[in-house]
Coordinates of C-alpha atoms in Angstrom, one line a residue:
X1 CA -0.1 0.2 0.2
X2 CA 1.4 3.2 -1.0
X3 CA 0.3 6.9 0.7
X4 CA 0.2 9.6 -1.7
X5 CA 0.1 13.3 -0.3
X6 CA -1.5 15.9 -2.0
X7 CA -1.2 19.2 -1.3
X8 CA -3.8 22.6 -2.3
X9 CA -5.7 25.0 -1.0
X10 CA -8.2 24.1 -3.9
X11 CA -10.3 21.6 -1.8
X12 CA -12.6 20.8 -4.2
X13 CA -9.9 20.5 -7.3
X14 CA -8.4 18.0 -4.8
X15 CA -11.0 15.8 -4.1
X16 CA -11.9 15.4 -7.6
X17 CA -7.8 14.6 -8.3
X18 CA -8.0 11.9 -5.7
X19 CA -11.4 10.7 -7.2
X20 CA -9.7 10.2 -10.4
X21 CA -6.8 9.0 -8.9
X22 CA -8.4 5.7 -7.4
X23 CA -10.0 5.2 -10.2
X24 CA -6.8 5.0 -12.2
X25 CA -4.4 4.0 -9.6
X26 CA -6.3 1.1 -7.8
X27 CA -8.2 1.6 -4.2
X28 CA -6.3 -1.4 -2.6
X29 CA -3.1 -0.4 -3.9
X30 CA -2.9 3.0 -2.6
X31 CA -4.0 5.4 0.0
X32 CA -4.6 8.9 0.3
X33 CA -3.9 12.1 2.8
X34 CA -5.0 15.7 1.5
X35 CA -4.1 18.9 3.0
X36 CA -4.5 23.0 2.0
X37 CA -1.5 24.3 2.6
X38 CA 2.1 23.2 3.4
X39 CA 1.9 23.5 7.9
X40 CA -1.3 20.8 7.3
X41 CA 1.3 19.0 5.1
X42 CA 4.1 18.9 7.6
X43 CA 2.0 17.8 10.5
X44 CA 0.9 14.1 8.2
X45 CA 4.5 13.8 7.3
X46 CA 5.6 14.1 10.8
X47 CA 2.8 11.1 11.4
X48 CA 2.6 9.1 8.6
X49 CA 4.7 7.2 6.1
X50 CA 4.2 9.1 3.7
X51 CA 5.8 7.9 -0.6
X52 CA 4.7 10.1 -3.0
X53 CA 3.4 13.8 -2.6
X54 CA 2.1 16.3 -4.8
X55 CA 2.1 19.8 -4.0
X56 CA 1.1 23.3 -5.8
X57 CA 3.2 26.5 -5.5
X58 CA 1.0 28.9 -4.3
X59 CA -1.3 28.1 -0.7
X60 CA -1.9 30.2 2.3
X61 CA 0.2 30.1 5.4
X62 CA 3.0 27.9 4.1
X63 CA 3.5 27.3 0.3
X64 CA 4.8 25.6 -1.6
X65 CA 8.2 26.5 -2.7
X66 CA 8.6 26.3 1.4
X67 CA 7.1 22.9 1.3
X68 CA 9.5 21.8 -0.6
X69 CA 12.6 23.3 0.5
X70 CA 11.4 21.8 4.4
X71 CA 11.2 17.9 2.2
X72 CA 14.3 19.0 0.5
X73 CA 16.3 19.0 3.7
X74 CA 13.8 16.8 5.4
X75 CA 11.8 13.8 3.4
X76 CA 14.4 14.0 0.6
X77 CA 14.1 10.3 -0.2
X78 CA 10.0 11.5 -1.4
X79 CA 9.3 12.0 -5.1
X80 CA 7.8 15.1 -5.4
X81 CA 5.5 16.2 -8.3
X82 CA 4.7 20.2 -8.8
X83 CA 1.7 22.1 -9.7
X84 CA 1.7 24.8 -11.5
X85 CA 0.3 27.6 -13.5
X86 CA 2.9 28.7 -15.1
X87 CA 4.1 25.1 -16.5
X88 CA 5.4 24.7 -19.8
X89 CA 7.5 21.7 -21.7
X90 CA 10.9 23.6 -21.6
X91 CA 10.4 25.0 -18.3
X92 CA 9.8 21.3 -17.0
X93 CA 12.7 20.1 -18.7
X94 CA 15.7 22.2 -17.3
X95 CA 13.7 21.2 -13.7
X96 CA 14.1 17.8 -14.2
X97 CA 17.5 18.2 -15.6
X98 CA 18.3 20.3 -12.3
X99 CA 16.7 18.0 -9.8
X100 CA 13.4 18.4 -9.8
X101 CA 11.4 15.2 -10.4
X102 CA 8.4 16.7 -12.2
X103 CA 6.4 19.7 -13.1
X104 CA 2.9 19.8 -14.6
X105 CA 0.8 21.9 -15.7
X106 CA -3.3 23.4 -13.5
X107 CA -5.0 22.1 -14.3
X108 CA -3.7 19.1 -13.6
X109 CA -4.4 16.2 -15.9
X110 CA -5.4 13.2 -14.1
X111 CA -4.3 10.3 -16.5
X112 CA -0.9 12.7 -16.9
X113 CA -0.4 12.5 -12.9
X114 CA -0.7 8.9 -12.9
X115 CA 1.7 8.0 -15.4
X116 CA 3.8 10.4 -13.2
X117 CA 3.6 8.8 -9.6
X118 CA 3.7 5.6 -11.8
X119 CA 6.9 5.9 -13.0
X120 CA 9.0 7.6 -10.1
X121 CA 7.4 4.8 -7.8
X122 CA 8.2 2.4 -10.0
X123 CA 12.0 3.8 -10.4
X124 CA 12.6 4.3 -6.3
X125 CA 11.2 0.2 -6.1
X126 CA 14.1 -0.8 -8.8
X127 CA 16.7 0.8 -7.5
X128 CA 17.2 4.1 -9.0
X129 CA 18.4 7.2 -7.7
X130 CA 16.5 9.5 -7.5
X131 CA 17.0 13.7 -6.2
X132 CA 15.2 15.9 -5.0
X133 CA 15.2 19.6 -6.3
X134 CA 18.3 20.8 -6.6
X135 CA 19.8 24.6 -5.5
X136 CA 19.0 25.9 -9.2
X137 CA 16.0 23.7 -9.5
X138 CA 14.6 25.5 -6.6
X139 CA 16.1 29.1 -7.9
X140 CA 14.0 28.5 -11.1
X141 CA 11.2 28.0 -9.6
X142 CA 11.1 30.6 -7.4
X143 CA 12.0 32.6 -10.8
X144 CA 8.6 31.0 -12.2
X145 CA 6.8 32.4 -9.6
X146 CA 7.7 35.9 -9.1
X147 CA 8.4 36.1 -5.4
X148 CA 10.2 38.0 -3.5
X149 CA 11.8 36.5 -0.8
X150 CA 15.7 35.4 1.2
X151 CA 16.6 31.8 0.3
X152 CA 19.5 30.6 3.0
X153 CA 21.0 27.1 2.0
X154 CA 23.4 25.0 4.2
X155 CA 26.2 23.0 2.6
X156 CA 25.8 19.8 5.1
X157 CA 29.7 18.9 3.6
X158 CA 31.3 22.0 5.2
X159 CA 28.5 23.7 7.1
X160 CA 29.2 26.7 5.2
X161 CA 26.2 29.2 4.4
X162 CA 24.9 30.9 1.1
X163 CA 22.5 33.3 0.5
X164 CA 20.1 34.6 -2.6
X165 CA 18.1 37.2 -2.4
X166 CA 15.3 38.3 -5.1
X167 CA 12.6 40.6 -5.7
X168 CA 9.1 39.5 -7.4
X169 CA 11.2 36.6 -8.9
X170 CA 14.8 38.4 -10.0
X171 CA 17.3 37.6 -8.2
X172 CA 19.4 40.6 -6.6
X173 CA 22.3 39.0 -5.1
X174 CA 24.0 36.1 -3.3
X175 CA 26.8 35.7 -0.7
X176 CA 28.9 33.4 0.2
X177 CA 31.5 34.2 3.1
X178 CA 33.0 37.4 1.2
X179 CA 32.3 36.7 -1.9
X180 CA 29.3 38.4 -3.4
X181 CA 26.9 38.7 -6.7
X182 CA 27.4 36.5 -9.7
X183 CA 30.7 34.3 -8.0
X184 CA 28.3 33.5 -4.7
X185 CA 25.6 32.6 -6.9
X186 CA 28.0 30.1 -9.3
X187 CA 29.3 28.9 -6.0
X188 CA 26.4 28.1 -4.3
X189 CA 24.1 26.7 -7.2
X190 CA 27.1 23.8 -7.0
X191 CA 26.6 22.4 -3.8
X192 CA 24.8 19.2 -3.3
X193 CA 24.1 18.4 -0.1
X194 CA 22.3 21.3 1.4
X195 CA 19.5 22.9 3.8
X196 CA 17.1 25.3 2.3
X197 CA 15.3 27.6 4.3
X198 CA 13.2 30.5 2.0
X199 CA 12.1 33.2 3.9
X200 CA 9.1 35.4 2.0
X201 CA 9.1 40.1 2.4
X202 CA 6.7 42.1 1.0
X203 CA 8.4 44.6 -1.4
X204 CA 8.8 47.8 0.9
X205 CA 10.4 50.3 -1.8
X206 CA 14.0 49.8 0.0
X207 CA 15.4 46.8 -2.3
X208 CA 19.1 46.1 -1.4
X209 CA 22.0 46.6 -4.1
X210 CA 21.5 44.6 -7.0
X211 CA 24.6 43.1 -7.8
X212 CA 23.4 40.5 -10.3
X213 CA 22.1 41.6 -13.6
X214 CA 22.4 38.5 -16.0
X215 CA 19.8 35.9 -16.0
X216 CA 19.7 33.1 -13.6
X217 CA 20.2 31.1 -16.4
X218 CA 23.3 32.0 -17.3
X219 CA 24.6 31.3 -13.6
X220 CA 23.0 27.8 -13.9
X221 CA 24.7 26.9 -16.9
X222 CA 27.7 28.6 -15.9
X223 CA 27.7 26.7 -12.7
X224 CA 26.9 23.1 -13.7
X225 CA 29.7 23.2 -16.2
X226 CA 32.4 24.5 -13.8
X227 CA 31.2 21.3 -11.7
X228 CA 31.8 19.2 -14.2
X229 CA 35.4 20.4 -14.8
X230 CA 35.9 20.7 -10.3
X231 CA 34.8 16.8 -10.5
X232 CA 36.7 15.7 -13.6
X233 CA 39.6 17.7 -12.2
X234 CA 39.3 15.7 -8.7
X235 CA 39.7 12.3 -10.4
X236 CA 42.3 13.1 -12.8
X237 CA 45.7 13.4 -12.9
X238 CA 47.7 13.8 -15.5
X239 CA 51.5 12.4 -14.9
X240 CA 53.9 14.0 -16.4
X241 CA 55.5 10.4 -18.8
X242 CA 53.7 7.0 -19.3
X243 CA 56.0 4.1 -18.9
X244 CA 55.3 1.5 -21.0
X245 CA 56.8 -1.8 -21.5
X246 CA 59.1 -0.7 -23.6
X247 CA 60.2 1.8 -21.0
X248 CA 59.3 4.5 -24.0
X249 CA 57.2 7.8 -22.8
X250 CA 53.8 9.3 -23.8
X251 CA 51.9 12.0 -22.9
X252 CA 48.7 12.1 -22.2
X253 CA 46.9 13.6 -25.5
X254 CA 44.7 16.2 -23.9
X255 CA 46.9 19.3 -23.8
X256 CA 47.1 21.6 -21.4
X257 CA 45.7 24.7 -23.3
X258 CA 43.0 22.8 -24.9
X259 CA 41.6 22.1 -21.4
X260 CA 42.5 25.6 -20.6
X261 CA 40.5 27.2 -23.8
X262 CA 38.1 25.0 -22.6
X263 CA 37.3 26.7 -19.3
X264 CA 38.1 29.9 -20.2
X265 CA 35.2 29.5 -22.7
X266 CA 32.6 29.6 -19.6
X267 CA 33.9 31.7 -17.4
X268 CA 32.7 35.0 -15.9
X269 CA 34.8 37.3 -14.7
X270 CA 34.2 41.0 -12.8
X271 CA 34.5 44.1 -15.1
X272 CA 37.4 46.1 -13.4
X273 CA 36.0 49.6 -14.7
X274 CA 32.2 49.3 -13.6
X275 CA 32.5 46.3 -10.9
X276 CA 29.9 44.7 -13.1
X277 CA 29.7 40.5 -14.1
X278 CA 30.5 39.9 -17.9
X279 CA 29.3 36.8 -19.4
X280 CA 30.6 35.0 -22.3
X281 CA 29.5 31.6 -24.1
X282 CA 27.2 29.4 -23.2
X283 CA 26.7 27.8 -26.7
X284 CA 26.9 23.8 -25.4
X285 CA 24.3 24.3 -23.4
X286 CA 21.6 26.9 -24.3
X287 CA 20.6 24.8 -27.9
X288 CA 22.9 21.8 -29.2
X289 CA 21.9 22.7 -32.7
X290 CA 22.8 26.6 -33.0
X291 CA 26.4 28.6 -31.9
X292 CA 25.7 32.0 -30.3
X293 CA 28.3 33.8 -28.8
X294 CA 26.9 35.6 -25.8
X295 CA 29.6 37.7 -25.6
X296 CA 29.1 39.3 -28.4
X297 CA 25.3 40.1 -27.6
X298 CA 26.7 41.2 -23.9
X299 CA 29.1 44.1 -25.6
X300 CA 25.8 45.0 -27.9
X301 CA 23.7 45.5 -24.9
X302 CA 26.2 47.2 -23.2
X303 CA 26.9 49.8 -26.2
X304 CA 22.9 50.1 -25.7
X305 CA 23.4 51.0 -22.3
X306 CA 25.8 54.1 -23.0
X307 CA 23.5 55.3 -26.0
X308 CA 20.2 55.0 -25.0
X309 CA 20.9 55.7 -20.7
X310 CA 18.4 55.7 -18.8
X311 CA 15.7 55.4 -21.5
X312 CA 16.4 51.8 -21.3
X313 CA 14.7 50.0 -18.7
X314 CA 15.1 46.7 -19.9
X315 CA 16.4 44.1 -22.6
X316 CA 16.3 40.1 -23.1
X317 CA 17.2 38.0 -25.4
X318 CA 15.5 34.5 -25.1
X319 CA 14.6 31.0 -26.1
X320 CA 11.0 31.2 -28.0
X321 CA 11.2 27.1 -26.3
X322 CA 10.8 27.4 -22.9
X323 CA 10.8 31.5 -23.1
X324 CA 14.2 31.4 -20.8
X325 CA 16.6 34.4 -21.1
X326 CA 20.3 34.2 -22.7
X327 CA 21.3 37.5 -22.1
X328 CA 19.9 40.9 -21.1
X329 CA 20.2 43.8 -19.1
X330 CA 17.4 44.2 -15.9
X331 CA 15.8 40.8 -17.1
X332 CA 11.9 40.5 -16.8
X333 CA 11.4 36.6 -16.5
X334 CA 7.2 37.5 -16.4
X335 CA 7.6 40.0 -19.2
X336 CA 9.8 38.0 -21.2
X337 CA 7.3 35.0 -21.0
X338 CA 3.8 37.1 -21.8
X339 CA 6.0 38.8 -25.1
X340 CA 7.4 34.9 -25.9
X341 CA 3.6 33.9 -25.9
X342 CA 2.3 37.1 -27.5
X343 CA 4.4 36.8 -30.4
X344 CA 3.9 32.9 -31.1
X345 CA 0.1 34.3 -31.4
X346 CA 0.7 37.2 -33.1
X347 CA 2.7 35.7 -35.7
X348 CA 0.1 32.4 -35.6
X349 CA -3.0 34.5 -36.1
X350 CA -1.7 36.2 -39.2
X351 CA -0.5 33.2 -41.2
X352 CA -3.0 31.4 -40.3
X353 CA -5.8 34.6 -41.6
X354 CA -4.0 34.6 -44.7
X355 CA -1.9 38.1 -43.8
X356 CA 2.0 38.5 -44.0
X357 CA 4.1 36.5 -40.9
X358 CA 5.9 39.7 -38.2
X359 CA 8.6 41.2 -40.5
X360 CA 11.8 42.3 -38.3
X361 CA 10.0 43.7 -35.6
X362 CA 6.9 44.8 -33.8
X363 CA 6.5 48.1 -31.0
X364 CA 3.7 49.1 -28.7
X365 CA 2.9 51.8 -27.5
X366 CA 2.1 51.4 -23.3
X367 CA 0.9 53.8 -20.3
X368 CA 2.9 55.7 -19.0
X369 CA 5.7 56.6 -22.2
X370 CA 6.6 52.8 -21.8
X371 CA 7.0 51.5 -25.5
X372 CA 8.4 48.4 -26.2
X373 CA 9.9 46.6 -29.2
X374 CA 9.9 42.7 -30.2
X375 CA 12.5 41.0 -33.0
X376 CA 11.6 37.6 -34.1
X377 CA 15.0 35.9 -34.8
X378 CA 14.5 32.3 -35.8
X379 CA 14.4 29.8 -32.7
X380 CA 15.1 33.6 -29.9
X381 CA 13.4 36.9 -29.4
X382 CA 14.9 40.1 -28.2
X383 CA 12.6 42.5 -26.2
X384 CA 13.6 45.7 -25.4
X385 CA 11.7 48.3 -23.2
X386 CA 12.2 52.2 -22.9
X387 CA 10.8 55.2 -21.2
X388 CA 10.0 57.0 -24.6
X389 CA 10.0 60.4 -23.2
X390 CA 14.0 59.7 -22.3
X391 CA 14.3 57.7 -26.3
X392 CA 14.5 59.7 -29.1
X393 CA 13.0 57.5 -31.2
X394 CA 14.5 57.9 -34.5
X395 CA 17.3 56.8 -32.9
X396 CA 15.7 53.7 -31.7
X397 CA 14.4 52.9 -34.4
X398 CA 17.5 54.1 -37.4
X399 CA 20.2 52.7 -35.7
X400 CA 19.4 50.8 -32.6
X401 CA 17.7 47.9 -33.6
X402 CA 19.4 47.0 -36.9
X403 CA 22.8 47.3 -34.7
X404 CA 21.1 44.7 -32.4
X405 CA 20.5 42.9 -35.8
X406 CA 23.2 42.8 -37.0
X407 CA 25.1 42.1 -33.6
X408 CA 22.1 39.4 -33.4
X409 CA 23.2 37.3 -37.1
X410 CA 26.9 37.9 -36.2
X411 CA 26.6 36.0 -32.7
X412 CA 24.5 33.4 -34.2
X413 CA 27.2 33.0 -37.2
X414 CA 30.6 33.0 -34.9

């Protein structure tokens, strides 16, 4: 008999889901518990043996993110399915790679949920390694939900402590000892055996200094790559020579400079002149089918900030498949997801109605002197948000936009 716990504040929907699961999974093989928030779920976990947890993210008293943090620290062997209104196939795949077992969209399809439960439980019974949500996966959920919070991460191996600060889903800062900003974030993201504590707060207007201005996904990918390099270095020691049976010496085939070039291509180093972080290419992990020189994109973004000054409010370059930013200035995850969907809808509607599709760019004139320019670029899109009262439209359309298009095409062919 397997015990399943469903956590959601929409009680009537929970009852319907449980009823459907009983029919699909069988009432003789499964028993069901329900809770309307994370606090109730913890009480059930303390007094019952729970084999599987399905949880929503948005709940009162104790939300799903706080519950996940507790599960990660105290019940890491329990498989978890996370329900979210902001799920997508691309987001689910990225979170799965980062350690989150399963992310399903709301409203949930009971057949899909039953399939996920069977697969994950079968994996544990067959001795498969079940890994609960990682630090990186947890941070992505916070970004996706647009939360303002402090995240404390305790490394159980050496008792080191790291912290992240989010404002409305945007990673503002990270700290680890005397290290701040992006270097600290990369270090903490690479930790494995951790305990996560999350404290939510309302933005009072007194936000801390924002030290991180590169997309979270860039930090995650760079941290993952650095971790792989560190692990490889820990098990590989290159000898000066190998003595063969006939006493001839042979060098290890991989050259030192080759490994150094690979390592350098992933570094994120401080810009001494401005105290900011500059990011380099993340090609292999962003898209296998495309070559993208993110450093060139960063150069044009830096040029845009100088040319447009305070008129440039934000700019993002993201992948169409999942809406994740690969480079930008003041990235806005929710806006990126919104305009990604809007652009797809506009293009499909135009072409479906017999009209020509979108051209090189389109503009939206918003309230409060805000102007949005979206540039569809194949499997990527580039969005620019400006204050139209502080930017000359001629400069923007005749100089900046063509420069953006040229820089992007050059980055794609580098």
